[in-house]
Amino acid sequence: MEIKPWLADFSQTKQPFIIAGPCSAESPEQLLTIAREVQALGINTMRAGVWKPRTRPNSFEGNGTIAFEWIDEVKKSTAIRFATEVATADHVEQALKAGIDILWIGARTTVNPFTVQEIADALRGVQIPVLVKNPINPELALWIGALERIYKAGIEKVGAIHRGFSSYQKSRYRNQPYWQIPLSLKSQFPDLPLIADPSHIAGTRSLIQEVSQKAMDLGYDGLMIETHPDPDHALSDAQQQITPASLGQLLSVLRISKPSSSNALFVNKLEGLREKIDNLDQELIDTLATRMKLVEQIGEYKKENNVTVFQLERWQEIIQTRPEWAGKQQLAIDFITELFKTIHDESIRIQTEIVNKETPTKS
């Protein structure tokens, strides 16, 4: 994909690029209040859900197309731009007819290539920015596939929204960030605008500042933050919305790091430290290679003695002791746990291949 730069078309006094607004368009008064307050913060792009995909029926699913009339009045009064979610080809047609400025595809839609293709077909011949949220599950290929479908429909102004991933693991977040996945996407497509959605990652307003700063530290291009005049009484996602005043406070302390520095001392020091890391990485790889050689020997020994590859007691020992060792070295326990899960999976793969390999017969 050759991504066409387009964020500059939505230039604003606040940097980075910010999309702020309520989870759902609830009333004309709500939209106008938010539009005026976020515009006063130097933000000229507002989000508002017209349709809300809910997990279960009988919950608020958005006000539907009537909300477009409210949005139109707000746009006339404030000249603010609007972004909204589309989940079907019909949604696309109605949003385009209503003059919506930016469309986004939600996580529940991104998981279905058939639906994404229908949306892409409905967008043919249209030039409008389209953002694609990551799929619910941590699948980079599925995310890229959705972006490619939109791009191949002729939409050059595409971007990605990182809203976190569902997980069965206990976490302080509503959706696990798994920062390595969007960073991998950015590494493959450097010109692709990457926008963080701290509201959906955090799930609670107390963590939005932290997640927003993390995104900026990682070089994200923008933020989408759910903002409501009375968050506690919002009709959807009440716990993860903040007031315009809180948004202003968040932006006032947000630290924006530079992607690089021309300072010679900084460059020299950084290169020296990176050289040390390169040497240590080589040692890590050599150590892993030695470990896997031992894994192969164990696999052969298990085969000779007709013993199962997976040994529960041994795995329980590893998953208990390695994080303990990590804690003594002040390493993140979750990181070491995931690392050894990956190492163990590879060990199981190697030993399984050895056990299932046919032994040559003697002639």
Short mmCIF file of C-alpha atoms in Angstrom, two decimals:
data_model
loop_
_atom_site.label_atom_id
_atom_site.label_comp_id
_atom_site.label_asym_id
_atom_site.label_seq_id
_atom_site.Cartn_x
_atom_site.Cartn_y
_atom_site.Cartn_z
CA MET A 1 0.00 0.00 0.00
CA GLU A 2 1.21 3.47 -0.88
CA ILE A 3 -0.48 5.56 1.77
CA LYS A 4 -1.37 9.13 0.81
CA PRO A 5 -0.65 11.64 3.60
CA TRP A 6 -3.89 13.19 4.73
CA LEU A 7 -3.69 14.13 8.42
CA ALA A 8 -2.41 17.56 7.41
CA ASP A 9 -5.77 18.15 5.69
CA PHE A 10 -7.30 18.09 9.17
CA SER A 11 -4.80 20.53 10.65
CA GLN A 12 -5.61 21.83 14.11
CA THR A 13 -3.98 23.96 16.75
CA LYS A 14 -3.60 20.94 19.01
CA GLN A 15 -0.97 18.37 18.13
CA PRO A 16 -0.95 15.43 17.75
CA PHE A 17 -4.10 14.79 15.75
CA ILE A 18 -7.01 14.45 18.17
CA ILE A 19 -10.50 13.06 17.63
CA ALA A 20 -12.73 13.73 20.62
CA GLY A 21 -16.41 13.27 21.28
CA PRO A 22 -19.02 11.01 22.83
CA CYS A 23 -19.30 7.28 22.42
CA SER A 24 -22.85 7.83 21.12
CA ALA A 25 -24.78 10.74 19.63
CA GLU A 26 -27.46 11.04 22.32
CA SER A 27 -29.16 14.36 21.58
CA PRO A 28 -28.70 17.60 19.59
CA GLU A 29 -27.85 19.46 22.82
CA GLN A 30 -25.21 16.93 23.83
CA LEU A 31 -23.47 17.12 20.44
CA LEU A 32 -23.50 20.90 20.28
CA THR A 33 -22.15 21.22 23.83
CA ILE A 34 -19.27 18.85 23.15
CA ALA A 35 -18.52 20.38 19.74
CA ARG A 36 -18.13 23.85 21.18
CA GLU A 37 -16.02 22.70 24.12
CA VAL A 38 -13.59 20.52 22.16
CA GLN A 39 -13.27 23.19 19.49
CA ALA A 40 -12.29 25.62 22.26
CA LEU A 41 -9.45 23.19 23.02
CA GLY A 42 -8.16 23.55 19.44
CA ILE A 43 -9.68 20.27 18.22
CA ASN A 44 -11.60 20.32 14.96
CA THR A 45 -12.57 16.66 14.52
CA MET A 46 -15.27 15.07 16.61
CA ARG A 47 -16.41 11.47 16.99
CA ALA A 48 -20.00 10.35 17.60
CA GLY A 49 -21.52 6.89 17.26
CA VAL A 50 -24.72 6.78 15.23
CA TRP A 51 -25.07 3.02 15.41
CA LYS A 52 -23.62 1.11 18.36
CA PRO A 53 -22.93 -2.62 17.99
CA ARG A 54 -23.72 -4.15 21.37
CA THR A 55 -22.89 -7.59 22.69
CA ARG A 56 -26.44 -8.22 23.85
CA PRO A 57 -29.83 -6.92 22.67
CA ASN A 58 -32.07 -4.59 24.67
CA SER A 59 -29.19 -2.22 25.39
CA PHE A 60 -28.70 1.19 23.80
CA GLU A 61 -27.69 0.62 20.17
CA GLY A 62 -27.52 4.23 19.05
CA ASN A 63 -30.17 6.64 17.79
CA GLY A 64 -29.65 5.72 14.15
CA THR A 65 -30.09 8.02 11.18
CA ILE A 66 -31.91 10.76 13.13
CA ALA A 67 -28.50 11.56 14.60
CA PHE A 68 -27.29 12.69 11.18
CA GLU A 69 -29.75 15.58 11.35
CA TRP A 70 -28.27 16.64 14.69
CA ILE A 71 -24.73 16.33 13.33
CA ASP A 72 -25.62 18.45 10.31
CA GLU A 73 -26.88 21.25 12.55
CA VAL A 74 -23.75 21.09 14.70
CA LYS A 75 -21.51 21.26 11.64
CA LYS A 76 -23.34 24.36 10.44
CA SER A 77 -22.94 26.01 13.85
CA THR A 78 -19.32 25.14 14.52
CA ALA A 79 -17.69 24.02 11.24
CA ILE A 80 -16.32 21.03 13.14
CA ARG A 81 -15.69 17.80 11.25
CA PHE A 82 -17.32 14.53 12.23
CA ALA A 83 -16.16 10.90 12.28
CA THR A 84 -18.46 7.94 12.83
CA GLU A 85 -18.41 4.15 12.72
CA VAL A 86 -19.90 2.15 9.85
CA ALA A 87 -20.56 -1.57 10.04
CA THR A 88 -22.46 -2.28 6.81
CA ALA A 89 -22.58 -1.06 3.24
CA ASP A 90 -25.91 0.64 4.05
CA HIS A 91 -24.22 2.53 6.89
CA VAL A 92 -21.61 3.77 4.42
CA GLU A 93 -24.22 5.07 2.01
CA GLN A 94 -26.16 6.86 4.74
CA ALA A 95 -23.01 8.38 6.28
CA LEU A 96 -21.75 9.64 2.92
CA LYS A 97 -25.15 11.11 2.11
CA ALA A 98 -25.09 12.90 5.47
CA GLY A 99 -21.70 14.46 4.71
CA ILE A 100 -19.69 12.68 7.41
CA ASP A 101 -16.00 13.59 7.04
CA ILE A 102 -14.23 10.46 8.35
CA LEU A 103 -15.46 6.88 8.60
CA TRP A 104 -14.09 4.15 10.78
CA ILE A 105 -14.58 0.39 10.80
CA GLY A 106 -14.98 -1.09 14.27
CA ALA A 107 -13.19 -4.05 15.80
CA ARG A 108 -16.24 -6.31 15.56
CA THR A 109 -16.44 -5.60 11.82
CA THR A 110 -12.73 -5.91 11.07
CA VAL A 111 -12.84 -9.58 12.05
CA ASN A 112 -15.16 -10.40 9.12
CA PRO A 113 -13.49 -10.13 5.69
CA PHE A 114 -16.85 -10.55 3.92
CA THR A 115 -18.33 -7.52 5.69
CA VAL A 116 -15.17 -5.46 5.19
CA GLN A 117 -15.28 -6.25 1.48
CA GLU A 118 -18.92 -5.15 1.26
CA ILE A 119 -17.97 -1.87 2.94
CA ALA A 120 -15.00 -1.49 0.57
CA ASP A 121 -17.27 -2.01 -2.44
CA ALA A 122 -19.66 0.64 -1.14
CA LEU A 123 -16.72 3.07 -0.93
CA ARG A 124 -15.57 2.70 -4.54
CA GLY A 125 -15.34 6.01 -6.31
CA VAL A 126 -15.35 7.96 -3.04
CA GLN A 127 -12.46 9.94 -1.58
CA ILE A 128 -12.91 10.03 2.18
CA PRO A 129 -10.52 9.08 5.00
CA VAL A 130 -11.27 5.61 6.39
CA LEU A 131 -9.82 4.35 9.65
CA VAL A 132 -9.74 0.66 10.52
CA LYS A 133 -9.73 -0.48 14.13
CA ASN A 134 -7.75 -3.55 15.06
CA PRO A 135 -9.77 -6.80 15.17
CA ILE A 136 -10.98 -8.01 18.54
CA ASN A 137 -8.42 -10.83 18.60
CA PRO A 138 -4.68 -10.14 18.30
CA GLU A 139 -4.27 -11.01 14.61
CA LEU A 140 -2.05 -8.62 12.69
CA ALA A 141 -2.75 -10.31 9.34
CA LEU A 142 -6.50 -9.77 9.77
CA TRP A 143 -5.93 -6.09 10.52
CA ILE A 144 -3.68 -5.65 7.49
CA GLY A 145 -6.16 -7.55 5.32
CA ALA A 146 -8.97 -5.15 6.25
CA LEU A 147 -6.77 -2.14 5.47
CA GLU A 148 -5.78 -3.66 2.13
CA ARG A 149 -9.42 -4.26 1.17
CA ILE A 150 -10.25 -0.61 1.80
CA TYR A 151 -7.13 0.56 -0.02
CA LYS A 152 -7.83 -1.63 -3.05
CA ALA A 153 -11.28 -0.06 -3.32
CA GLY A 154 -9.49 3.18 -4.23
CA ILE A 155 -9.36 4.77 -0.77
CA GLU A 156 -5.88 6.26 -0.49
CA LYS A 157 -6.54 8.09 2.78
CA VAL A 158 -6.51 5.14 5.14
CA GLY A 159 -5.40 4.88 8.73
CA ALA A 160 -5.39 2.47 11.67
CA ILE A 161 -6.92 2.77 15.13
CA HIS A 162 -5.43 0.75 17.96
CA ARG A 163 -8.17 0.04 20.51
CA GLY A 164 -6.64 -2.99 22.21
CA PHE A 165 -7.42 -6.69 22.06
CA SER A 166 -9.71 -9.02 23.96
CA SER A 167 -8.01 -11.50 26.27
CA TYR A 168 -8.95 -14.04 28.91
CA GLN A 169 -6.03 -12.86 31.02
CA LYS A 170 -6.80 -10.76 34.06
CA SER A 171 -5.73 -7.21 33.33
CA ARG A 172 -6.12 -3.67 34.57
CA TYR A 173 -7.20 -2.76 31.04
CA ARG A 174 -10.53 -3.36 29.35
CA ASN A 175 -8.63 -4.48 26.26
CA GLN A 176 -5.01 -5.60 26.33
CA PRO A 177 -2.80 -3.07 24.48
CA TYR A 178 -0.31 -5.62 23.06
CA TRP A 179 1.69 -2.62 21.83
CA GLN A 180 3.98 -4.83 19.73
CA ILE A 181 1.15 -5.56 17.26
CA PRO A 182 0.39 -1.97 16.16
CA LEU A 183 4.11 -1.20 16.19
CA SER A 184 4.66 -4.13 13.84
CA LEU A 185 1.93 -2.72 11.60
CA LYS A 186 3.64 0.67 11.63
CA SER A 187 7.00 -0.88 10.82
CA GLN A 188 5.52 -2.51 7.71
CA PHE A 189 3.63 0.62 6.64
CA PRO A 190 5.56 3.67 7.97
CA ASP A 191 3.29 6.20 6.23
CA LEU A 192 0.10 4.69 7.66
CA PRO A 193 -1.39 7.04 10.29
CA LEU A 194 -1.64 5.17 13.59
CA ILE A 195 -4.14 6.50 16.12
CA ALA A 196 -4.57 5.17 19.65
CA ASP A 197 -7.97 4.77 21.28
CA PRO A 198 -7.07 5.10 25.00
CA SER A 199 -10.75 4.99 25.99
CA HIS A 200 -11.30 1.44 24.75
CA ILE A 201 -7.89 0.20 25.85
CA ALA A 202 -8.32 1.59 29.35
CA GLY A 203 -12.02 0.92 29.92
CA THR A 204 -11.88 3.36 32.83
CA ARG A 205 -11.20 7.07 32.80
CA SER A 206 -8.50 6.80 35.46
CA LEU A 207 -6.15 5.08 33.00
CA ILE A 208 -6.75 7.24 29.91
CA GLN A 209 -3.93 9.68 30.69
CA GLU A 210 -1.45 6.83 31.17
CA VAL A 211 -2.42 5.07 27.94
CA SER A 212 -2.40 8.33 25.98
CA GLN A 213 1.13 9.12 27.14
CA LYS A 214 2.31 5.61 26.31
CA ALA A 215 0.99 6.04 22.76
CA MET A 216 2.81 9.34 22.39
CA ASP A 217 6.02 7.82 23.75
CA LEU A 218 5.76 5.16 21.04
CA GLY A 219 5.34 7.73 18.27
CA TYR A 220 1.64 7.40 17.49
CA ASP A 221 0.17 9.99 15.13
CA GLY A 222 -2.96 10.74 17.11
CA LEU A 223 -5.52 9.89 19.77
CA MET A 224 -9.25 9.19 19.74
CA ILE A 225 -10.69 9.96 23.17
CA GLU A 226 -14.32 9.56 24.19
CA THR A 227 -15.53 12.85 25.65
CA HIS A 228 -18.97 13.54 27.16
CA PRO A 229 -20.50 16.51 29.04
CA ASP A 230 -21.81 14.18 31.77
CA PRO A 231 -19.88 10.88 31.52
CA ASP A 232 -21.50 9.16 34.47
CA HIS A 233 -24.90 9.41 32.79
CA ALA A 234 -23.75 8.49 29.27
CA LEU A 235 -25.96 5.96 27.49
CA SER A 236 -22.95 3.81 26.52
CA ASP A 237 -19.39 3.31 27.77
CA ALA A 238 -19.94 5.62 30.72
CA GLN A 239 -16.86 4.48 32.68
CA GLN A 240 -14.39 5.28 29.90
CA GLN A 241 -15.56 8.76 28.90
CA ILE A 242 -14.14 12.00 30.27
CA THR A 243 -15.37 15.58 30.40
CA PRO A 244 -14.02 18.27 28.06
CA ALA A 245 -12.32 19.85 31.08
CA SER A 246 -10.53 16.57 31.82
CA LEU A 247 -9.56 16.28 28.17
CA GLY A 248 -8.07 19.76 28.31
CA GLN A 249 -6.06 18.82 31.39
CA LEU A 250 -4.87 15.60 29.72
CA LEU A 251 -3.68 17.46 26.63
CA SER A 252 -1.98 20.16 28.68
CA VAL A 253 0.37 17.66 30.34
CA LEU A 254 0.79 15.29 27.39
CA ARG A 255 4.46 14.99 26.52
CA ILE A 256 5.20 14.78 22.80
CA SER A 257 8.56 13.17 22.08
CA LYS A 258 10.60 13.82 18.97
CA PRO A 259 11.24 10.88 16.62
CA SER A 260 14.97 11.65 16.57
CA SER A 261 17.63 14.17 17.57
CA SER A 262 20.46 15.86 15.70
CA ASN A 263 22.46 16.36 18.90
CA ALA A 264 25.86 14.75 18.27
CA LEU A 265 26.41 13.73 21.88
CA PHE A 266 23.00 12.07 21.99
CA VAL A 267 23.60 10.22 18.72
CA ASN A 268 27.03 8.96 19.82
CA LYS A 269 25.76 7.82 23.22
CA LEU A 270 22.76 6.08 21.64
CA GLU A 271 24.93 4.26 19.12
CA GLY A 272 27.24 3.05 21.90
CA LEU A 273 24.36 1.70 23.97
CA ARG A 274 22.79 0.03 20.93
CA GLU A 275 26.10 -1.66 20.14
CA LYS A 276 26.09 -3.15 23.64
CA ILE A 277 22.51 -4.34 23.12
CA ASP A 278 23.50 -5.94 19.79
CA ASN A 279 26.26 -7.86 21.55
CA LEU A 280 23.91 -9.01 24.29
CA ASP A 281 21.28 -10.05 21.73
CA GLN A 282 23.89 -12.20 20.03
CA GLU A 283 24.66 -13.82 23.39
CA LEU A 284 20.95 -14.39 23.98
CA ILE A 285 20.58 -16.11 20.62
CA ASP A 286 23.66 -18.26 21.26
CA THR A 287 22.22 -19.22 24.65
CA LEU A 288 18.84 -20.09 23.13
CA ALA A 289 20.57 -22.20 20.47
CA THR A 290 22.43 -24.10 23.21
CA ARG A 291 19.18 -24.57 25.12
CA MET A 292 17.40 -25.97 22.07
CA LYS A 293 20.22 -28.45 21.50
CA LEU A 294 19.55 -29.75 25.00
CA VAL A 295 15.82 -29.85 24.19
CA GLU A 296 16.63 -32.06 21.19
CA GLN A 297 18.62 -34.43 23.41
CA ILE A 298 15.69 -34.63 25.83
CA GLY A 299 13.36 -35.33 22.92
CA GLU A 300 15.55 -38.23 21.76
CA TYR A 301 15.70 -39.60 25.31
CA LYS A 302 11.92 -39.42 25.68
CA LYS A 303 11.49 -41.24 22.38
CA GLU A 304 13.86 -44.03 23.42
CA ASN A 305 11.93 -44.51 26.65
CA ASN A 306 8.42 -44.02 25.19
CA VAL A 307 7.67 -41.01 27.43
CA THR A 308 5.21 -38.21 26.56
CA VAL A 309 6.63 -34.96 25.26
CA PHE A 310 4.64 -32.75 27.60
CA GLN A 311 5.56 -33.12 31.26
CA LEU A 312 3.12 -31.17 33.43
CA GLU A 313 5.21 -31.18 36.60
CA ARG A 314 8.27 -29.90 34.75
CA TRP A 315 6.25 -27.13 33.09
CA GLN A 316 4.76 -26.10 36.43
CA GLU A 317 8.25 -25.91 37.86
CA ILE A 318 9.46 -23.69 35.01
CA ILE A 319 6.46 -21.34 35.10
CA GLN A 320 6.89 -20.90 38.85
CA THR A 321 10.64 -20.51 39.18
CA ARG A 322 11.48 -18.34 36.15
CA PRO A 323 9.18 -15.47 37.15
CA GLU A 324 10.61 -15.73 40.68
CA TRP A 325 14.12 -15.39 39.26
CA ALA A 326 12.93 -12.46 37.14
CA GLY A 327 11.52 -10.69 40.17
CA LYS A 328 14.89 -10.86 41.91
CA GLN A 329 16.41 -9.15 38.86
CA GLN A 330 13.64 -6.51 38.83
CA LEU A 331 12.32 -7.75 35.50
CA ALA A 332 8.62 -7.61 34.67
CA ILE A 333 7.12 -10.94 35.73
CA ASP A 334 4.44 -10.89 33.01
CA PHE A 335 7.13 -10.38 30.37
CA ILE A 336 9.22 -13.31 31.57
CA THR A 337 6.14 -15.51 31.89
CA GLU A 338 5.14 -14.84 28.27
CA LEU A 339 8.75 -15.30 27.13
CA PHE A 340 9.02 -18.74 28.71
CA LYS A 341 5.61 -19.75 27.38
CA THR A 342 6.96 -19.03 23.90
CA ILE A 343 10.20 -20.91 24.61
CA HIS A 344 8.23 -23.85 25.99
CA ASP A 345 5.93 -23.93 22.95
CA GLU A 346 8.98 -24.11 20.69
CA SER A 347 10.52 -26.84 22.86
CA ILE A 348 7.32 -28.89 22.59
CA ARG A 349 7.33 -28.42 18.82
CA ILE A 350 10.93 -29.59 18.50
CA GLN A 351 10.44 -32.63 20.73
CA THR A 352 7.19 -33.59 18.99
CA GLU A 353 8.95 -33.61 15.64
CA ILE A 354 11.69 -35.84 17.08
CA VAL A 355 9.25 -38.28 18.69
CA ASN A 356 7.14 -38.57 15.53
CA LYS A 357 10.11 -38.95 13.22
CA GLU A 358 10.40 -42.47 11.89
CA THR A 359 13.49 -44.36 12.95
CA PRO A 360 15.45 -45.66 9.93
CA THR A 361 15.31 -49.45 9.66
CA LYS A 362 18.55 -51.40 9.54
CA SER A 363 19.12 -53.30 6.28
#
